[in-house]
Every structure is written in structure tokens, then in C-alpha cells.
Amino acid sequence: MGSIMEKYSGVACCFCKNNVQATGVDPCDISIATKWDRPDQKRRDQLFWCHAQCFKDRMHKNLKIHFWLDILSSDLDDDDE
Ligand SMILES: [Zn+2]
């Protein structure tokens, strides 16, 4: 108990706006980095929370095969206890 996941379980998914419970690989965060191809320019990053499944649902069908986070074992949740 008292895992670090618990304090993040109240966040809203940026796709469905529902609460993201600390289950499986959730909550996940998505970070968006601007101008990543231009390291000489000032870049900005922004982070959003989401369900892994919501993110996967919105990926192009040809790219979903590269999404592997959801097959991670829930045993990994025990790492921060
Ligand atoms: Zn969601």
C-alpha cells in the first residue's frame, strides 16, 4: 500500500475525460515535445494523462502493433511498494 501510483489516480484522461484509476499500466502520461527536430531552437514540452487503452484506440490501425505497454504484466505494479 501507499504506492506512488495512488497519488496520481485522481487525474482525468485527456481523451475520455474520465478518472484514470491506478490499474495495470494506468495512469499513463503523454508528453508532447515541440520542434523535436530542431534542437537549436527553444523547445516546449507539455504532459497529459490518459488511459493506455484510450491512447491505443486513437492510434492509426497500422501503428497499433507498435504499442506494447498494455501487454506488460500487472506484476510490475508491485515495483514501487
Ligand atoms: Zn480515457
GROMACS .gro file of N, CA and C in nm, residues 16-81:
model
  198
   16CYS      N    1  -1.090   1.069  -2.286
   16CYS     CA    2  -1.229   1.041  -2.249
   16CYS      C    3  -1.276   1.125  -2.130
   17LYS      N    4  -1.185   1.195  -2.065
   17LYS     CA    5  -1.210   1.283  -1.950
   17LYS      C    6  -1.251   1.208  -1.823
   18ASN      N    7  -1.256   1.078  -1.829
   18ASN     CA    8  -1.287   1.000  -1.709
   18ASN      C    9  -1.164   0.991  -1.619
   19ASN      N   10  -1.189   0.963  -1.494
   19ASN     CA   11  -1.081   0.945  -1.399
   19ASN      C   12  -0.995   0.825  -1.440
   20VAL      N   13  -0.866   0.838  -1.423
   20VAL     CA   14  -0.775   0.729  -1.456
   20VAL      C   15  -0.736   0.658  -1.327
   21GLN      N   16  -0.791   0.542  -1.307
   21GLN     CA   17  -0.759   0.464  -1.188
   21GLN      C   18  -0.621   0.401  -1.201
   22ALA      N   19  -0.560   0.378  -1.087
   22ALA     CA   20  -0.428   0.313  -1.084
   22ALA      C   21  -0.445   0.163  -1.098
   23THR      N   22  -0.462   0.119  -1.224
   23THR     CA   23  -0.474  -0.023  -1.252
   23THR      C   24  -0.389  -0.057  -1.373
   24GLY      N   25  -0.332  -0.177  -1.372
   24GLY     CA   26  -0.249  -0.218  -1.484
   24GLY      C   27  -0.138  -0.118  -1.510
   25VAL      N   28  -0.130  -0.068  -1.632
   25VAL     CA   29  -0.027   0.030  -1.667
   25VAL      C   30  -0.074   0.173  -1.647
   26ASP      N   31  -0.202   0.191  -1.614
   26ASP     CA   32  -0.256   0.326  -1.592
   26ASP      C   33  -0.224   0.377  -1.452
   27PRO      N   34  -0.220   0.508  -1.429
   27PRO     CA   35  -0.234   0.610  -1.532
   27PRO      C   36  -0.109   0.623  -1.619
   28CYS      N   37  -0.129   0.662  -1.743
   28CYS     CA   38  -0.019   0.689  -1.834
   28CYS      C   39  -0.010   0.840  -1.856
   29ASP      N   40   0.106   0.887  -1.892
   29ASP     CA   41   0.115   1.025  -1.935
   29ASP      C   42   0.168   1.029  -2.077
   30ILE      N   43   0.122   1.130  -2.148
   30ILE     CA   44   0.167   1.156  -2.284
   30ILE      C   45   0.240   1.288  -2.280
   31SER      N   46   0.360   1.293  -2.328
   31SER     CA   47   0.428   1.421  -2.336
   31SER      C   48   0.444   1.462  -2.481
   32ILE      N   49   0.417   1.587  -2.505
   32ILE     CA   50   0.430   1.643  -2.639
   32ILE      C   51   0.548   1.738  -2.638
   33ALA      N   52   0.643   1.712  -2.723
   33ALA     CA   53   0.761   1.797  -2.733
   33ALA      C   54   0.758   1.869  -2.867
   34THR      N   55   0.766   2.000  -2.861
   34THR     CA   56   0.763   2.077  -2.985
   34THR      C   57   0.902   2.083  -3.047
   35LYS      N   58   0.904   2.102  -3.174
   35LYS     CA   59   1.028   2.126  -3.250
   35LYS      C   60   1.137   2.024  -3.220
   36TRP      N   61   1.096   1.899  -3.203
   36TRP     CA   62   1.195   1.797  -3.163
   36TRP      C   63   1.304   1.777  -3.267
   37ASP      N   64   1.277   1.819  -3.390
   37ASP     CA   65   1.377   1.804  -3.497
   37ASP      C   66   1.470   1.924  -3.506
   38ARG      N   67   1.447   2.024  -3.417
   38ARG     CA   68   1.530   2.145  -3.420
   38ARG      C   69   1.586   2.173  -3.281
   39PRO      N   70   1.684   2.096  -3.239
   39PRO     CA   71   1.738   2.111  -3.103
   39PRO      C   72   1.805   2.246  -3.079
   40ASP      N   73   1.833   2.321  -3.185
   40ASP     CA   74   1.894   2.452  -3.169
   40ASP      C   75   1.792   2.558  -3.129
   41GLN      N   76   1.664   2.526  -3.139
   41GLN     CA   77   1.559   2.622  -3.104
   41GLN      C   78   1.501   2.590  -2.968
   42LYS      N   79   1.443   2.690  -2.905
   42LYS     CA   80   1.381   2.671  -2.774
   42LYS      C   81   1.260   2.579  -2.790
   43ARG      N   82   1.260   2.473  -2.712
   43ARG     CA   83   1.153   2.376  -2.723
   43ARG      C   84   1.063   2.382  -2.601
   44ARG      N   85   0.940   2.338  -2.619
   44ARG     CA   86   0.844   2.332  -2.510
   44ARG      C   87   0.789   2.191  -2.501
   45ASP      N   88   0.765   2.148  -2.380
   45ASP     CA   89   0.705   2.017  -2.356
   45ASP      C   90   0.575   2.037  -2.278
   46GLN      N   91   0.480   1.950  -2.303
   46GLN     CA   92   0.357   1.951  -2.226
   46GLN      C   93   0.316   1.807  -2.201
   47LEU      N   94   0.257   1.785  -2.085
   47LEU     CA   95   0.223   1.649  -2.045
   47LEU      C   96   0.073   1.637  -2.021
   48PHE      N   97   0.015   1.526  -2.065
   48PHE     CA   98  -0.126   1.496  -2.038
   48PHE      C   99  -0.136   1.354  -1.982
   49TRP      N  100  -0.244   1.331  -1.907
   49TRP     CA  101  -0.270   1.197  -1.854
   49TRP      C  102  -0.367   1.125  -1.945
   50CYS      N  103  -0.361   0.995  -1.943
   50CYS     CA  104  -0.457   0.918  -2.022
   50CYS      C  105  -0.462   0.773  -1.977
   51HIS      N  106  -0.566   0.704  -2.024
   51HIS     CA  107  -0.571   0.559  -2.016
   51HIS      C  108  -0.486   0.504  -2.130
   52ALA      N  109  -0.414   0.399  -2.105
   52ALA     CA  110  -0.337   0.335  -2.213
   52ALA      C  111  -0.431   0.292  -2.326
   53GLN      N  112  -0.549   0.241  -2.288
   53GLN     CA  113  -0.641   0.193  -2.390
   53GLN      C  114  -0.696   0.308  -2.475
   54CYS      N  115  -0.723   0.423  -2.414
   54CYS     CA  116  -0.773   0.538  -2.490
   54CYS      C  117  -0.670   0.584  -2.593
   55PHE      N  118  -0.545   0.583  -2.551
   55PHE     CA  119  -0.439   0.621  -2.644
   55PHE      C  120  -0.432   0.521  -2.759
   56LYS      N  121  -0.434   0.394  -2.723
   56LYS     CA  122  -0.424   0.291  -2.826
   56LYS      C  123  -0.542   0.295  -2.922
   57ASP      N  124  -0.661   0.322  -2.867
   57ASP     CA  125  -0.781   0.328  -2.950
   57ASP      C  126  -0.773   0.437  -3.057
   58ARG      N  127  -0.694   0.541  -3.029
   58ARG     CA  128  -0.686   0.652  -3.122
   58ARG      C  129  -0.567   0.644  -3.216
   59MET      N  130  -0.486   0.544  -3.198
   59MET     CA  131  -0.372   0.529  -3.289
   59MET      C  132  -0.421   0.476  -3.423
   60HIS      N  133  -0.349   0.510  -3.525
   60HIS     CA  134  -0.377   0.455  -3.657
   60HIS      C  135  -0.363   0.304  -3.651
   61LYS      N  136  -0.451   0.235  -3.721
   61LYS     CA  137  -0.453   0.088  -3.711
   61LYS      C  138  -0.320   0.026  -3.754
   62ASN      N  139  -0.249   0.092  -3.842
   62ASN     CA  140  -0.121   0.037  -3.888
   62ASN      C  141  -0.007   0.057  -3.787
   63LEU      N  142  -0.031   0.146  -3.689
   63LEU     CA  143   0.074   0.174  -3.591
   63LEU      C  144   0.047   0.109  -3.456
   64LYS      N  145  -0.074   0.060  -3.437
   64LYS     CA  146  -0.108  -0.002  -3.308
   64LYS      C  147  -0.019  -0.121  -3.274
   65ILE      N  148   0.034  -0.185  -3.376
   65ILE     CA  149   0.118  -0.302  -3.349
   65ILE      C  150   0.244  -0.263  -3.272
   66HIS      N  151   0.279  -0.133  -3.274
   66HIS     CA  152   0.397  -0.088  -3.203
   66HIS      C  153   0.369  -0.053  -3.057
   67PHE      N  154   0.241  -0.052  -3.020
   67PHE     CA  155   0.205  -0.019  -2.882
   67PHE      C  156   0.209  -0.147  -2.800
   68TRP      N  157   0.302  -0.155  -2.709
   68TRP     CA  158   0.321  -0.279  -2.633
   68TRP      C  159   0.302  -0.261  -2.484
   69LEU      N  160   0.278  -0.140  -2.437
   69LEU     CA  161   0.268  -0.116  -2.292
   69LEU      C  162   0.157  -0.196  -2.227
   70ASP      N  163   0.047  -0.216  -2.300
   70ASP     CA  164  -0.068  -0.283  -2.240
   70ASP      C  165  -0.047  -0.432  -2.222
   71ILE      N  166   0.060  -0.486  -2.274
   71ILE     CA  167   0.085  -0.629  -2.252
   71ILE      C  168   0.179  -0.653  -2.136
   72LEU      N  169   0.223  -0.543  -2.072
   72LEU     CA  170   0.308  -0.560  -1.954
   72LEU      C  171   0.229  -0.627  -1.844
   73SER      N  172   0.295  -0.708  -1.771
   73SER     CA  173   0.230  -0.776  -1.660
   73SER      C  174   0.192  -0.678  -1.550
   74SER      N  175   0.078  -0.701  -1.487
   74SER     CA  176   0.039  -0.618  -1.374
   74SER      C  177   0.131  -0.642  -1.255
   75ASP      N  178   0.214  -0.744  -1.263
   75ASP     CA  179   0.312  -0.769  -1.157
   75ASP      C  180   0.406  -0.651  -1.139
   76LEU      N  181   0.421  -0.572  -1.247
   76LEU     CA  182   0.512  -0.458  -1.239
   76LEU      C  183   0.460  -0.352  -1.143
   77ASP      N  184   0.330  -0.355  -1.113
   77ASP     CA  185   0.274  -0.260  -1.019
   77ASP      C  186   0.333  -0.274  -0.881
   78ASP      N  187   0.389  -0.392  -0.853
   78ASP     CA  188   0.443  -0.416  -0.721
   78ASP      C  189   0.581  -0.352  -0.701
   79ASP      N  190   0.637  -0.302  -0.812
   79ASP     CA  191   0.774  -0.250  -0.805
   79ASP      C  192   0.791  -0.135  -0.708
   80ASP      N  193   0.689  -0.049  -0.696
   80ASP     CA  194   0.707   0.070  -0.612
   80ASP      C  195   0.642   0.053  -0.475
   81GLU      N  196   0.621  -0.066  -0.434
   81GLU     CA  197   0.567  -0.088  -0.299
   81GLU      C  198   0.677  -0.127  -0.203
   0.00000   0.00000   0.00000
